[in-house]
Short mmCIF file of C-alpha atoms in Angstrom, two decimals:
data_model
loop_
_atom_site.label_atom_id
_atom_site.label_comp_id
_atom_site.label_asym_id
_atom_site.label_seq_id
_atom_site.Cartn_x
_atom_site.Cartn_y
_atom_site.Cartn_z
CA MET A 293 81.55 85.70 115.51
CA SER A 294 78.15 87.37 115.69
CA ILE A 295 76.32 88.89 118.60
CA ALA A 296 72.77 88.39 119.80
CA THR A 297 70.36 91.21 119.00
CA LYS A 298 66.65 91.69 119.26
CA SER A 299 66.44 91.37 115.49
CA ALA A 300 65.84 88.00 113.93
CA ARG A 301 68.34 88.85 111.20
CA LYS A 302 71.95 89.44 112.06
CA ALA A 303 74.95 90.37 109.97
CA THR A 304 77.53 87.63 109.55
CA VAL A 305 80.99 88.95 110.36
CA THR A 306 84.07 86.94 109.38
CA THR A 307 87.81 87.56 108.95
CA PRO A 308 88.89 86.12 105.59
CA SER A 309 92.51 87.24 106.09
CA ASP A 310 94.56 88.82 108.87
CA ARG A 311 93.90 92.33 107.53
CA GLU A 312 90.25 92.00 106.50
CA ILE A 313 86.74 92.00 107.90
CA ARG A 314 83.86 90.67 105.79
CA ILE A 315 80.25 91.49 106.59
CA GLU A 316 77.29 89.78 104.93
CA ARG A 317 73.63 90.62 105.44
CA ILE A 318 70.42 89.91 103.51
CA PHE A 319 67.75 92.60 103.16
CA ASP A 320 64.09 92.11 102.24
CA ALA A 321 64.16 94.59 99.38
CA PRO A 322 65.10 94.57 95.69
CA ARG A 323 68.60 95.65 94.73
CA ASP A 324 67.61 99.03 93.28
CA ARG A 325 66.06 100.01 96.61
CA VAL A 326 69.11 98.88 98.59
CA TRP A 327 71.37 100.76 96.15
CA ARG A 328 69.39 103.98 96.59
CA ALA A 329 69.45 103.63 100.38
CA HIS A 330 73.26 103.36 100.14
CA THR A 331 73.84 106.23 97.71
CA ASP A 332 71.17 108.91 98.19
CA PRO A 333 72.52 111.19 100.94
CA LYS A 334 69.03 111.89 102.29
CA LEU A 335 68.42 108.15 102.68
CA LEU A 336 71.94 107.35 103.93
CA ALA A 337 71.51 109.91 106.71
CA GLN A 338 68.52 107.93 108.01
CA TRP A 339 70.38 104.71 108.80
CA TRP A 340 74.21 104.95 108.50
CA GLY A 341 74.72 106.46 111.95
CA ARG A 342 72.86 103.75 113.91
CA GLY A 343 69.74 105.91 113.86
CA ASN A 344 71.61 108.89 115.37
CA LYS A 345 71.65 112.32 113.77
CA LEU A 346 74.03 112.20 110.81
CA VAL A 347 75.20 115.32 108.99
CA ILE A 348 76.47 114.59 105.49
CA GLU A 349 79.00 117.36 104.88
CA LYS A 350 80.23 116.02 101.56
CA TYR A 351 79.09 113.23 99.24
CA GLU A 352 80.67 113.23 95.77
CA LEU A 353 79.66 109.80 94.46
CA GLU A 354 82.16 109.30 91.64
CA ARG A 355 85.71 108.02 91.20
CA GLY A 356 88.01 110.45 93.02
CA GLY A 357 85.16 112.18 94.86
CA HIS A 358 85.26 112.73 98.61
CA TRP A 359 82.71 112.01 101.33
CA ARG A 360 82.45 113.19 104.94
CA PHE A 361 79.80 112.30 107.55
CA VAL A 362 79.47 113.62 111.10
CA GLU A 363 77.50 111.51 113.59
CA HIS A 364 75.95 113.18 116.64
CA SER A 365 75.20 110.68 119.41
CA ASP A 366 75.05 110.44 123.19
CA GLN A 367 78.72 109.42 123.04
CA GLY A 368 79.69 112.66 121.30
CA VAL A 369 80.38 113.97 117.82
CA HIS A 370 82.34 111.73 115.47
CA GLY A 371 83.55 112.54 111.97
CA PHE A 372 84.21 109.97 109.26
CA GLU A 373 85.56 110.58 105.79
CA GLY A 374 87.11 109.05 102.71
CA ARG A 375 87.30 109.01 98.94
CA PHE A 376 85.68 106.94 96.23
CA ARG A 377 87.89 104.56 94.24
CA GLU A 378 85.17 102.98 92.13
CA VAL A 379 81.42 103.45 91.69
CA THR A 380 79.51 100.87 89.59
CA PRO A 381 75.78 101.68 89.85
CA GLN A 382 73.54 99.00 91.43
CA ASP A 383 76.54 96.77 91.91
CA ARG A 384 79.68 97.93 93.67
CA ILE A 385 81.36 100.80 95.50
CA VAL A 386 85.00 100.85 96.59
CA GLN A 387 85.93 103.69 98.91
CA THR A 388 88.31 104.62 101.68
CA PHE A 389 87.14 105.20 105.24
CA GLU A 390 88.74 106.80 108.25
CA TRP A 391 87.49 107.97 111.65
CA ASP A 392 88.66 111.40 112.85
CA GLY A 393 89.74 109.76 116.13
CA MET A 394 92.45 107.83 114.26
CA PRO A 395 93.33 110.13 111.37
CA GLY A 396 95.26 108.54 108.53
CA HIS A 397 94.41 105.01 109.63
CA THR A 398 92.71 104.44 106.32
CA VAL A 399 90.54 101.42 105.52
CA VAL A 400 89.47 100.31 102.02
CA GLU A 401 85.81 99.31 101.96
CA THR A 402 84.28 97.30 99.14
CA LEU A 403 80.47 97.19 99.04
CA GLU A 404 78.74 94.66 96.79
CA LEU A 405 75.00 94.28 96.25
CA GLN A 406 73.83 90.87 95.02
CA ASP A 407 70.32 90.49 93.58
CA LEU A 408 68.92 87.25 95.02
CA GLY A 409 66.13 87.18 92.42
CA ASP A 410 63.29 86.86 94.93
CA GLY A 411 62.95 90.50 95.96
CA ARG A 412 65.83 90.17 98.40
CA THR A 413 69.37 91.56 98.21
CA ARG A 414 72.57 90.31 99.78
CA VAL A 415 74.99 93.04 100.89
CA VAL A 416 78.64 92.05 101.22
CA ALA A 417 80.98 94.65 102.73
CA THR A 418 84.70 93.90 102.96
CA SER A 419 87.17 96.12 104.81
CA LEU A 420 90.93 95.96 104.19
CA PHE A 421 93.22 97.49 106.84
CA PHE A 422 96.91 98.45 106.62
CA THR A 423 97.73 96.22 109.60
CA THR A 424 96.24 93.39 111.66
CA GLU A 425 96.40 95.64 114.74
CA GLU A 426 94.12 98.20 113.09
CA ARG A 427 91.74 95.42 111.98
CA ASP A 428 91.61 93.98 115.52
CA GLY A 429 91.05 97.47 116.95
CA MET A 430 87.98 97.80 114.73
CA LEU A 431 86.66 94.38 115.80
CA GLN A 432 87.05 95.34 119.47
CA SER A 433 85.45 98.78 119.06
CA GLY A 434 81.86 97.63 119.36
CA MET A 435 81.63 97.59 115.58
CA GLU A 436 79.25 94.61 115.44
CA GLN A 437 76.74 96.21 117.77
CA GLY A 438 76.85 99.48 115.83
CA LEU A 439 76.52 97.56 112.59
CA ASP A 440 73.42 95.70 113.75
CA GLN A 441 71.86 98.98 114.92
CA SER A 442 72.56 100.60 111.55
CA TYR A 443 71.26 97.64 109.58
CA GLU A 444 68.07 97.51 111.68
CA ALA A 445 67.55 101.19 110.87
CA LEU A 446 68.13 100.28 107.20
CA ASP A 447 65.53 97.48 107.44
CA ARG A 448 63.01 100.04 108.70
CA LEU A 449 63.90 102.53 105.96
CA LEU A 450 63.70 99.92 103.17
CA ALA A 451 60.23 98.90 104.37
CA THR A 452 59.01 102.46 103.70
CA MET A 453 60.58 102.78 100.23
CA ARG A 454 58.92 102.06 96.92
CA MET B 198 118.08 99.18 93.43
CA SER B 199 119.29 102.69 92.72
CA ILE B 200 119.73 104.56 89.48
CA ALA B 201 122.64 106.58 88.19
CA THR B 202 122.21 110.34 88.22
CA LYS B 203 124.45 113.32 87.60
CA SER B 204 124.50 113.94 91.33
CA ALA B 205 127.22 112.41 93.44
CA ARG B 206 124.67 111.65 96.12
CA LYS B 207 121.80 109.30 95.44
CA ALA B 208 118.94 108.12 97.56
CA THR B 209 119.12 104.49 98.65
CA VAL B 210 115.84 102.73 97.87
CA THR B 211 115.11 99.33 99.42
CA THR B 212 112.06 97.12 100.01
CA PRO B 213 112.11 95.95 103.65
CA SER B 214 108.85 94.00 103.24
CA ASP B 215 106.51 93.10 100.39
CA ARG B 216 104.32 96.17 101.05
CA GLU B 217 107.00 98.75 101.83
CA ILE B 218 109.52 101.04 100.19
CA ARG B 219 112.31 102.59 102.28
CA ILE B 220 114.26 105.62 101.09
CA GLU B 221 117.40 106.89 102.78
CA ARG B 222 119.36 110.01 101.87
CA ILE B 223 121.93 112.18 103.65
CA PHE B 224 121.78 115.98 103.33
CA ASP B 225 124.60 118.46 104.05
CA ALA B 226 122.54 120.56 106.44
CA PRO B 227 121.64 120.49 110.13
CA ARG B 228 118.39 118.84 111.14
CA ASP B 229 116.52 122.07 111.91
CA ARG B 230 117.13 123.30 108.37
CA VAL B 231 115.99 119.99 106.84
CA TRP B 232 112.89 120.03 109.08
CA ARG B 233 111.99 123.54 107.95
CA ALA B 234 112.45 122.61 104.29
CA HIS B 235 110.02 119.72 104.85
CA THR B 236 107.36 121.65 106.80
CA ASP B 237 107.30 125.30 105.66
CA PRO B 238 104.93 125.37 102.67
CA LYS B 239 106.94 128.13 100.97
CA LEU B 240 110.09 126.00 101.17
CA LEU B 241 108.33 122.71 100.35
CA ALA B 242 106.98 124.26 97.15
CA GLN B 243 110.57 124.88 95.98
CA TRP B 244 111.66 121.22 95.90
CA TRP B 245 108.85 118.68 96.44
CA GLY B 246 107.66 118.73 92.83
CA ARG B 247 111.03 117.90 91.24
CA GLY B 248 111.65 121.61 90.66
CA ASN B 249 108.32 122.01 88.83
CA LYS B 250 105.69 124.54 89.81
CA LEU B 251 103.92 123.27 92.91
CA VAL B 252 100.72 124.82 94.23
CA ILE B 253 100.12 124.03 97.89
CA GLU B 254 96.34 124.16 98.21
CA LYS B 255 96.22 122.95 101.81
CA TYR B 256 98.83 122.28 104.47
CA GLU B 257 97.49 121.75 108.00
CA LEU B 258 100.56 120.40 109.80
CA GLU B 259 98.99 118.75 112.85
CA ARG B 260 97.45 115.41 113.77
CA GLY B 261 94.24 115.06 111.75
CA GLY B 262 95.09 117.95 109.42
CA HIS B 263 94.90 117.62 105.65
CA TRP B 264 97.36 118.50 102.91
CA ARG B 265 96.97 118.87 99.13
CA PHE B 266 99.63 119.73 96.52
CA VAL B 267 99.17 120.24 92.78
CA GLU B 268 102.23 119.82 90.56
CA HIS B 269 102.33 121.53 87.15
CA SER B 270 104.86 119.91 84.82
CA ASP B 271 105.40 119.21 81.12
CA GLN B 272 103.60 115.91 81.74
CA GLY B 273 100.46 117.66 82.96
CA VAL B 274 98.79 118.66 86.19
CA HIS B 275 98.88 116.16 89.03
CA GLY B 276 97.21 116.43 92.42
CA PHE B 277 98.41 114.70 95.57
CA GLU B 278 96.78 114.72 98.99
CA GLY B 279 96.59 113.12 102.38
CA ARG B 280 96.22 113.59 106.11
CA PHE B 281 98.61 113.84 109.02
CA ARG B 282 98.66 110.98 111.54
CA GLU B 283 101.51 112.25 113.69
CA VAL B 284 103.72 115.35 113.75
CA THR B 285 106.74 115.35 116.11
CA PRO B 286 108.73 118.54 115.44
CA GLN B 287 112.32 118.09 114.20
CA ASP B 288 111.90 114.35 114.33
CA ARG B 289 109.05 112.56 112.63
CA ILE B 290 105.95 112.97 110.46
CA VAL B 291 103.49 110.18 109.66
CA GLN B 292 100.97 111.03 106.96
CA THR B 293 98.87 109.46 104.26
CA PHE B 294 99.53 110.07 100.58
CA GLU B 295 97.51 109.47 97.45
CA TRP B 296 97.76 110.57 93.83
CA ASP B 297 94.57 111.82 92.13
CA GLY B 298 95.26 109.38 89.28
CA MET B 299 94.66 106.44 91.64
CA PRO B 300 92.16 107.85 94.15
CA GLY B 301 91.77 105.89 97.36
CA HIS B 302 94.99 103.94 96.83
CA THR B 303 96.32 105.36 100.06
CA VAL B 304 99.95 105.04 101.20
CA VAL B 305 101.20 105.67 104.75
CA GLU B 306 104.44 107.64 104.70
CA THR B 307 106.74 107.89 107.72
CA LEU B 308 109.44 110.58 107.54
CA GLU B 309 112.28 110.51 110.06
CA LEU B 310 115.09 113.06 110.37
CA GLN B 311 118.25 111.83 112.09
CA ASP B 312 120.84 114.37 113.29
CA LEU B 313 124.25 112.95 112.34
CA GLY B 314 126.01 115.38 114.68
CA ASP B 315 128.38 116.80 112.06
CA GLY B 316 126.05 119.29 110.40
CA ARG B 317 124.50 116.56 108.28
CA THR B 318 121.07 114.96 108.50
CA ARG B 319 119.87 111.55 107.42
CA VAL B 320 116.34 111.44 106.02
CA VAL B 321 114.56 108.08 106.15
CA ALA B 322 111.19 107.87 104.40
CA THR B 323 109.19 104.65 104.57
CA SER B 324 106.02 104.03 102.55
CA LEU B 325 103.50 101.33 103.47
CA PHE B 326 101.02 100.24 100.78
CA PHE B 327 97.78 98.26 101.11
CA THR B 328 99.04 95.65 98.63
CA THR B 329 102.25 94.47 96.98
CA GLU B 330 100.75 95.34 93.58
CA GLU B 331 100.36 98.99 94.58
CA ARG B 332 103.92 99.02 95.97
CA ASP B 333 105.30 97.55 92.73
CA GLY B 334 103.29 100.05 90.68
CA MET B 335 104.99 102.88 92.57
CA LEU B 336 108.45 101.34 92.01
CA GLN B 337 107.75 101.06 88.27
CA SER B 338 106.35 104.59 87.96
CA GLY B 339 109.68 106.36 87.61
CA MET B 340 109.57 107.14 91.30
CA GLU B 341 113.34 106.91 91.78
CA GLN B 342 114.09 109.39 89.04
CA GLY B 343 111.51 111.83 90.38
CA LEU B 344 112.88 111.34 93.87
CA ASP B 345 116.45 112.13 92.82
CA GLN B 346 115.24 115.25 90.99
CA SER B 347 113.32 116.42 94.07
CA TYR B 348 116.22 115.71 96.41
CA GLU B 349 118.66 117.57 94.14
CA ALA B 350 116.29 120.55 94.26
CA LEU B 351 116.28 120.15 98.06
CA ASP B 352 120.11 120.12 98.11
CA ARG B 353 120.10 123.43 96.24
CA LEU B 354 117.48 124.93 98.58
CA LEU B 355 119.30 123.82 101.75
CA ALA B 356 122.51 125.44 100.49
CA THR B 357 120.72 128.81 100.43
CA MET B 358 119.15 128.49 103.91
CA ARG B 359 120.59 129.76 107.18
#
């Protein structure tokens, strides 16, 4: 379950249960750099929206804090938002996610950064949906293509960071 | 699974699946009155918080709108919030719900009002949780007692409405 892209490195997308999607991807950068790219709003804005313009309206990175991003692309303006459940620096973020187009169809996203010890970092992102139908809707939405575009933008960003 | 109260009328609480709680309660008032008590912020504030002071910080009753209530009781100050998925006047509201104490542990609540045709209305409220553990936590939280207190306050409010 992965699609061909121009990049040599693709995310591995699997479905560990009937309400989950698991994404795994290795980045050529140490964990601290990958953490900063995931948690500094100025850096996040450069890759999260597939390289499109991303306006970060709110980003309160702490338990109970809220976040809201608005992506401006050729396909229109799309808002995304959620709330942080858990923030463990360098290691793990658990947060909710929903797209304005399907309000209240909340997803729980768990992000884990694993230091591979050789200057590389494995990112594992797991999404838990309320129902299988919502999970399948996400899989059929072009998610994998968008994901690869975002992660390629992240590759480029990481290469510029020190 | 129901507790004794001073009221003659108790809510019926059941668990139709391992991630759901279903609440059923009949009110001695026509459906329009019950709908207004559930959707007019000034009326909601009089019963939702078990009779305690309730500050309605946000109440955008439409698909995609947000809501946020803060209850002030002897046990402290507790915030609750969520977003509307669906609003069908007189009939049905689907919304998310979360308590500030467990941020991101979102619940989907479906409220249905059934006109019994004799001046009474049946309210059916179903909650869907991400996990069985979260569902069981809610059941063990004193939810039923709080529910009966809120619904008794609603009985009193409905008796004053025309």
